[in-house]
């Protein structure tokens, strides 16, 4: 099969600016929006026959597009939600192209608890396990039962149990070893009608009554996130740009000695340091240059005000992370996934 025989839904030389929440401009060699599984199979067979690399995107909200992208970029728009119940357990199966926030909204509206703390996290349902998204003491791995994937080699569909996905803090095999092996096509969540809410993390309980319901928790999470993070429709961003670094006890004590007001949380024998606090302490909060900057309400968030290319943000990231390392001895790690050619800085 030659390149001229590509499926008619595949386009050439398409700008990815509308498909990443930073709104950085770059072109994909080939591009398609996938609405059905048979389209995914057809695109996969064509790409494999022509030795063309495929990159699957959801809503592009955890993405840093640094330059033009070689190969075929697919936008996952597989839709559908199904529910089955047994006793108080609710199994909700969600196609990967669904908006994650709409999935949470659907669950709360139907009285299903377990993901209300994950409200207003941008992105698709299929991206949730890749990053092991989390907020306010809850991670998607806590409720994930299994993940449906398509094998890139042969277009075979299979289910993988959540326990086999290598989940850790903002990480999974889908982000690492399986990044070029599987496409996520659906996820299955184990939710509950027994409402045991978690509100002890990050001051979430402030403004909530005693024994709040899941709708109240959902509303509170939406309120807090809206106050802290910019709407990507208005200001280009990918949410939290840096992970909160996890360090051992010795490094924690070393930082604490110099900064007694350090914000940190115990994680087993380790400590999770508040990256946003360090960035703010170092004076970067609200800083801007070359059309990009650090959000003035949440130092973890880097924003794009008017830059067309990612190189300006990459320079800001380089200078900021170096400064944090020099001041605190801590190396910050980027949370969004980098895609495309890297520019000279």
Short mmCIF file of C-alpha atoms in Angstrom, two decimals:
data_model
loop_
_atom_site.label_atom_id
_atom_site.label_comp_id
_atom_site.label_asym_id
_atom_site.label_seq_id
_atom_site.Cartn_x
_atom_site.Cartn_y
_atom_site.Cartn_z
CA UNK A 1 0.00 0.00 0.00
CA UNK A 2 1.47 3.38 -0.97
CA UNK A 3 1.05 6.72 0.75
CA UNK A 4 -1.32 7.81 -2.00
CA UNK A 5 -3.71 5.09 -0.89
CA UNK A 6 -4.28 6.50 2.57
CA UNK A 7 -7.82 6.33 4.01
CA UNK A 8 -9.88 9.33 2.97
CA UNK A 9 -10.22 10.59 6.56
CA UNK A 10 -6.45 11.09 6.88
CA UNK A 11 -5.19 14.61 6.07
CA UNK A 12 -1.70 15.93 5.38
CA UNK A 13 0.25 18.83 6.96
CA UNK A 14 -2.31 19.83 9.59
CA UNK A 15 -1.68 22.43 12.31
CA UNK A 16 -1.90 21.05 15.86
CA UNK A 17 -2.57 24.46 17.41
CA UNK A 18 -6.29 23.75 18.02
CA UNK A 19 -5.44 20.34 19.51
CA UNK A 20 -3.15 21.31 22.41
CA UNK A 21 -4.20 23.42 25.38
CA UNK A 22 -0.98 25.48 25.32
CA UNK A 23 -2.01 26.49 21.78
CA UNK A 24 1.52 26.19 20.41
CA UNK A 25 1.65 25.90 16.64
CA UNK A 26 3.26 22.92 14.90
CA UNK A 27 2.34 20.66 11.99
CA UNK A 28 1.68 16.94 11.82
CA UNK A 29 2.76 15.15 8.65
CA UNK A 30 -0.52 13.22 8.69
CA UNK A 31 -3.60 13.73 10.84
CA UNK A 32 -7.00 12.18 11.53
CA UNK A 33 -9.83 12.38 14.04
CA UNK A 34 -10.92 8.90 15.14
CA UNK A 35 -14.63 8.51 15.91
CA UNK A 36 -14.97 4.73 15.57
CA UNK A 37 -12.83 1.69 16.29
CA UNK A 38 -12.86 0.58 12.65
CA UNK A 39 -11.28 3.93 11.70
CA UNK A 40 -8.54 3.29 14.23
CA UNK A 41 -7.92 -0.16 12.75
CA UNK A 42 -7.81 1.27 9.22
CA UNK A 43 -5.41 4.05 10.22
CA UNK A 44 -3.20 1.60 12.09
CA UNK A 45 -3.01 -0.84 9.18
CA UNK A 46 -2.14 1.98 6.76
CA UNK A 47 0.54 3.40 9.05
CA UNK A 48 2.08 -0.01 9.75
CA UNK A 49 2.17 -0.86 6.05
CA UNK A 50 4.06 2.37 5.37
CA UNK A 51 6.30 2.30 8.49
CA UNK A 52 4.70 5.53 9.74
CA UNK A 53 4.80 6.30 13.44
CA UNK A 54 1.45 7.00 15.12
CA UNK A 55 0.86 9.41 18.00
CA UNK A 56 -2.53 9.25 19.73
CA UNK A 57 -3.86 12.38 21.45
CA UNK A 58 -6.95 13.05 23.51
CA UNK A 59 -7.73 16.66 24.37
CA UNK A 60 -4.05 17.70 24.33
CA UNK A 61 -4.32 19.11 27.84
CA UNK A 62 -1.22 17.42 29.25
CA UNK A 63 0.91 18.05 26.20
CA UNK A 64 3.85 20.27 25.30
CA UNK A 65 4.10 20.47 21.51
CA UNK A 66 7.66 21.64 20.92
CA UNK A 67 7.82 21.37 17.12
CA UNK A 68 6.54 19.63 14.01
CA UNK A 69 5.48 16.02 14.51
CA UNK A 70 6.65 13.30 12.16
CA UNK A 71 4.20 10.59 11.21
CA UNK A 72 0.45 10.30 11.84
CA UNK A 73 -1.30 12.12 14.69
CA UNK A 74 -4.68 10.69 15.72
CA UNK A 75 -7.21 12.55 17.86
CA UNK A 76 -9.21 10.08 19.97
CA UNK A 77 -12.91 10.90 19.86
CA UNK A 78 -14.28 7.44 20.73
CA UNK A 79 -17.46 8.11 22.73
CA UNK A 80 -19.80 6.17 24.99
CA UNK A 81 -20.49 5.32 28.66
CA UNK A 82 -22.09 2.12 29.97
CA UNK A 83 -22.96 1.17 33.54
CA UNK A 84 -23.52 -2.13 35.34
CA UNK A 85 -24.31 -2.51 39.04
CA UNK A 86 -23.93 -5.31 41.55
CA UNK A 87 -24.90 -4.58 45.14
CA UNK A 88 -23.27 -1.22 45.95
CA UNK A 89 -20.52 -1.56 43.33
CA UNK A 90 -20.98 0.36 40.09
CA UNK A 91 -18.80 -0.58 37.14
CA UNK A 92 -18.67 2.28 34.66
CA UNK A 93 -17.05 1.61 31.29
CA UNK A 94 -16.01 4.74 29.42
CA UNK A 95 -14.71 5.13 25.87
CA UNK A 96 -11.33 6.83 25.76
CA UNK A 97 -12.43 9.92 23.83
CA UNK A 98 -14.90 11.10 26.47
CA UNK A 99 -14.04 14.29 28.36
CA UNK A 100 -12.79 13.29 31.81
CA UNK A 101 -14.64 16.11 33.57
CA UNK A 102 -17.87 15.07 31.84
CA UNK A 103 -17.27 11.51 33.08
CA UNK A 104 -16.97 12.81 36.64
CA UNK A 105 -20.06 14.98 36.16
CA UNK A 106 -22.01 11.94 34.89
CA UNK A 107 -20.91 9.82 37.85
CA UNK A 108 -21.84 12.43 40.46
CA UNK A 109 -25.20 13.17 38.81
CA UNK A 110 -26.03 9.46 39.01
CA UNK A 111 -24.93 9.07 42.61
CA UNK A 112 -21.71 7.14 41.90
CA UNK A 113 -18.87 8.03 44.28
CA UNK A 114 -15.13 7.61 43.93
CA UNK A 115 -14.00 10.25 41.44
CA UNK A 116 -15.65 13.46 42.68
CA UNK A 117 -12.23 14.72 43.88
CA UNK A 118 -10.98 14.47 40.28
CA UNK A 119 -13.47 17.00 38.92
CA UNK A 120 -12.38 19.68 36.45
CA UNK A 121 -9.14 17.92 35.53
CA UNK A 122 -8.82 18.64 31.80
CA UNK A 123 -8.24 15.87 29.32
CA UNK A 124 -9.85 12.73 27.99
CA UNK A 125 -10.79 9.55 29.84
CA UNK A 126 -8.15 7.65 27.90
CA UNK A 127 -5.42 9.96 29.13
CA UNK A 128 -6.38 9.48 32.80
CA UNK A 129 -4.50 6.19 33.33
CA UNK A 130 -1.49 7.30 31.26
CA UNK A 131 -0.72 10.04 33.76
CA UNK A 132 -2.45 8.35 36.70
CA UNK A 133 -4.23 11.66 37.25
CA UNK A 134 -4.83 12.69 40.82
CA UNK A 135 -6.06 15.50 43.04
CA UNK A 136 -7.02 16.06 46.67
CA UNK A 137 -5.89 12.67 47.93
CA UNK A 138 -7.39 10.56 45.14
CA UNK A 139 -5.72 9.02 42.08
CA UNK A 140 -7.44 7.32 39.18
CA UNK A 141 -5.66 4.06 40.02
CA UNK A 142 -7.73 3.96 43.24
CA UNK A 143 -10.91 3.28 41.24
CA UNK A 144 -9.61 1.87 37.97
CA UNK A 145 -10.54 -1.77 37.35
CA UNK A 146 -9.02 -2.34 33.92
CA UNK A 147 -8.02 -0.65 30.68
CA UNK A 148 -9.01 -1.67 27.16
CA UNK A 149 -6.21 -1.27 24.64
CA UNK A 150 -5.52 -1.91 20.98
CA UNK A 151 -2.19 -3.53 20.18
CA UNK A 152 -0.37 -1.37 17.64
CA UNK A 153 1.27 -4.41 16.05
CA UNK A 154 -1.87 -6.31 15.05
CA UNK A 155 -4.92 -4.15 15.98
CA UNK A 156 -6.01 -6.73 18.57
CA UNK A 157 -8.26 -5.46 21.39
CA UNK A 158 -7.55 -6.68 24.93
CA UNK A 159 -8.24 -5.71 28.53
CA UNK A 160 -5.41 -5.13 31.02
CA UNK A 161 -6.09 -5.25 34.76
CA UNK A 162 -5.24 -2.05 36.61
CA UNK A 163 -2.89 -3.96 38.92
CA UNK A 164 -0.71 -4.78 35.90
CA UNK A 165 -0.35 -1.18 34.64
CA UNK A 166 2.61 -0.11 36.78
CA UNK A 167 0.92 2.87 38.39
CA UNK A 168 2.91 5.31 40.49
CA UNK A 169 2.81 9.06 41.14
CA UNK A 170 1.78 10.65 37.80
CA UNK A 171 3.14 7.65 35.94
CA UNK A 172 2.27 4.28 34.42
CA UNK A 173 3.52 1.74 31.90
CA UNK A 174 1.35 3.56 29.33
CA UNK A 175 3.59 6.59 29.72
CA UNK A 176 6.80 4.53 29.69
CA UNK A 177 7.28 0.97 28.37
CA UNK A 178 3.89 0.76 26.64
CA UNK A 179 3.91 4.22 25.07
CA UNK A 180 4.56 2.78 21.59
CA UNK A 181 2.80 -0.54 22.13
CA UNK A 182 -0.85 0.19 22.92
CA UNK A 183 -3.64 2.67 22.16
CA UNK A 184 -6.10 3.09 25.04
CA UNK A 185 -9.64 2.67 23.72
CA UNK A 186 -11.69 2.46 26.96
CA UNK A 187 -11.39 2.32 30.73
CA UNK A 188 -13.48 0.58 33.37
CA UNK A 189 -13.99 2.20 36.78
CA UNK A 190 -15.23 0.60 40.00
CA UNK A 191 -17.38 3.24 41.69
CA UNK A 192 -19.81 2.97 44.58
CA UNK A 193 -23.19 4.04 45.86
CA UNK A 194 -21.72 4.04 49.38
CA UNK A 195 -20.55 7.63 49.65
CA UNK A 196 -17.29 7.65 51.63
CA UNK A 197 -15.86 11.01 50.63
CA UNK A 198 -12.27 12.19 51.14
CA UNK A 199 -11.96 15.84 52.10
CA UNK A 200 -8.89 15.96 54.35
CA UNK A 201 -6.38 16.92 51.64
CA UNK A 202 -5.35 20.41 50.59
CA UNK A 203 -7.87 22.33 52.66
CA UNK A 204 -10.76 20.83 50.73
CA UNK A 205 -12.90 20.61 53.87
CA UNK A 206 -12.89 24.40 54.23
CA UNK A 207 -16.31 25.62 53.22
CA UNK A 208 -17.86 22.15 53.38
CA UNK A 209 -20.40 21.01 55.98
CA UNK A 210 -19.80 18.01 58.22
CA UNK A 211 -20.43 14.75 56.34
CA UNK A 212 -20.71 16.35 52.88
CA UNK A 213 -22.24 14.51 49.95
CA UNK A 214 -20.46 13.81 46.69
CA UNK A 215 -22.21 16.70 44.92
CA UNK A 216 -20.96 19.11 47.57
CA UNK A 217 -17.42 17.74 47.28
CA UNK A 218 -17.63 17.95 43.48
CA UNK A 219 -18.78 21.58 43.65
CA UNK A 220 -16.05 22.47 46.15
CA UNK A 221 -13.33 20.88 44.00
CA UNK A 222 -14.59 22.77 40.95
CA UNK A 223 -14.56 26.02 42.93
CA UNK A 224 -11.03 25.53 44.25
CA UNK A 225 -9.60 24.46 40.90
CA UNK A 226 -11.27 27.38 39.13
CA UNK A 227 -9.72 29.79 41.63
CA UNK A 228 -6.22 28.31 41.29
CA UNK A 229 -5.86 27.31 37.65
CA UNK A 230 -6.60 29.30 34.48
CA UNK A 231 -9.20 28.18 31.98
CA UNK A 232 -7.22 26.84 28.98
CA UNK A 233 -9.88 28.32 26.69
CA UNK A 234 -8.76 31.76 27.90
CA UNK A 235 -5.07 31.27 28.75
CA UNK A 236 -2.92 28.57 27.20
CA UNK A 237 -1.74 26.09 29.83
CA UNK A 238 -1.49 22.41 30.71
CA UNK A 239 -2.49 22.63 34.37
CA UNK A 240 0.30 21.74 36.78
CA UNK A 241 3.52 21.93 34.78
CA UNK A 242 5.78 20.40 37.42
CA UNK A 243 5.44 17.30 39.57
CA UNK A 244 5.77 17.67 43.31
CA UNK A 245 9.22 16.11 43.86
CA UNK A 246 9.46 13.10 46.18
CA UNK A 247 12.69 13.00 48.21
CA UNK A 248 14.15 10.83 50.96
CA UNK A 249 14.28 11.85 54.59
CA UNK A 250 17.85 13.14 54.44
CA UNK A 251 17.15 15.50 51.55
CA UNK A 252 13.92 16.65 53.19
CA UNK A 253 15.79 17.53 56.39
CA UNK A 254 18.46 19.37 54.40
CA UNK A 255 15.89 21.58 52.68
CA UNK A 256 13.92 22.04 55.92
CA UNK A 257 17.06 23.26 57.69
CA UNK A 258 17.40 26.16 55.27
CA UNK A 259 13.65 26.72 54.83
CA UNK A 260 11.78 25.98 58.10
CA UNK A 261 8.46 26.99 56.49
CA UNK A 262 8.81 24.34 53.76
CA UNK A 263 5.49 22.78 52.73
CA UNK A 264 5.81 19.00 52.47
CA UNK A 265 3.76 15.83 52.97
CA UNK A 266 4.90 12.44 54.25
CA UNK A 267 4.62 9.63 51.68
CA UNK A 268 5.64 6.43 53.43
CA UNK A 269 9.31 6.86 54.32
CA UNK A 270 9.70 9.67 51.76
CA UNK A 271 8.51 13.26 51.52
CA UNK A 272 6.59 15.02 48.78
CA UNK A 273 7.71 18.63 48.52
CA UNK A 274 5.33 21.33 47.31
CA UNK A 275 6.90 22.47 44.04
CA UNK A 276 4.53 25.43 43.82
CA UNK A 277 5.69 26.65 47.22
CA UNK A 278 9.35 26.47 46.16
CA UNK A 279 8.66 28.31 42.90
CA UNK A 280 6.75 31.00 44.79
CA UNK A 281 9.45 31.23 47.47
CA UNK A 282 12.07 31.71 44.75
CA UNK A 283 10.15 34.69 43.39
CA UNK A 284 8.88 33.24 40.11
CA UNK A 285 5.14 33.42 40.75
CA UNK A 286 3.58 35.93 38.35
CA UNK A 287 6.78 36.28 36.31
CA UNK A 288 6.39 36.67 32.54
CA UNK A 289 8.53 37.24 29.46
CA UNK A 290 8.41 36.56 25.72
CA UNK A 291 4.67 35.90 25.83
CA UNK A 292 4.86 33.13 28.45
CA UNK A 293 5.00 33.09 32.22
CA UNK A 294 4.25 31.61 35.63
CA UNK A 295 0.59 31.92 36.59
CA UNK A 296 0.03 34.56 39.26
CA UNK A 297 -2.47 32.44 41.23
CA UNK A 298 -0.67 29.07 41.09
CA UNK A 299 3.08 28.89 40.70
CA UNK A 300 2.94 25.25 39.53
CA UNK A 301 1.25 26.40 36.34
CA UNK A 302 3.18 27.81 33.38
CA UNK A 303 1.06 29.77 30.92
CA UNK A 304 1.17 30.89 27.31
CA UNK A 305 -0.19 34.40 26.89
CA UNK A 306 0.67 35.02 23.26
CA UNK A 307 3.66 32.94 22.12
CA UNK A 308 3.24 30.93 18.93
CA UNK A 309 6.08 28.49 19.55
CA UNK A 310 7.09 26.40 22.57
CA UNK A 311 10.74 27.47 22.55
CA UNK A 312 9.89 30.51 24.70
CA UNK A 313 8.29 28.29 27.34
CA UNK A 314 11.20 25.83 27.17
CA UNK A 315 13.63 28.65 27.94
CA UNK A 316 11.50 29.74 30.88
CA UNK A 317 11.35 26.15 32.14
CA UNK A 318 15.14 25.80 31.83
CA UNK A 319 15.87 28.98 33.79
CA UNK A 320 13.24 28.31 36.46
CA UNK A 321 14.30 24.71 37.14
CA UNK A 322 17.97 25.72 37.32
CA UNK A 323 17.13 28.44 39.84
CA UNK A 324 15.09 26.03 41.99
CA UNK A 325 17.95 23.52 41.95
CA UNK A 326 20.47 26.16 42.96
CA UNK A 327 18.27 27.46 45.80
CA UNK A 328 16.81 24.20 47.16
CA UNK A 329 18.98 21.41 45.74
CA UNK A 330 15.84 19.86 44.25
CA UNK A 331 15.39 18.96 40.58
CA UNK A 332 11.89 19.72 39.28
CA UNK A 333 10.41 17.32 36.75
CA UNK A 334 8.01 18.32 33.98
CA UNK A 335 4.50 16.83 34.10
CA UNK A 336 3.20 17.39 30.51
CA UNK A 337 4.35 15.01 27.78
CA UNK A 338 6.69 16.50 25.19
CA UNK A 339 5.79 15.95 21.52
CA UNK A 340 7.54 17.02 18.32
CA UNK A 341 10.96 18.21 17.29
CA UNK A 342 12.96 20.09 19.92
CA UNK A 343 14.08 23.62 18.96
CA UNK A 344 17.47 25.13 19.64
CA UNK A 345 17.24 27.24 22.79
#
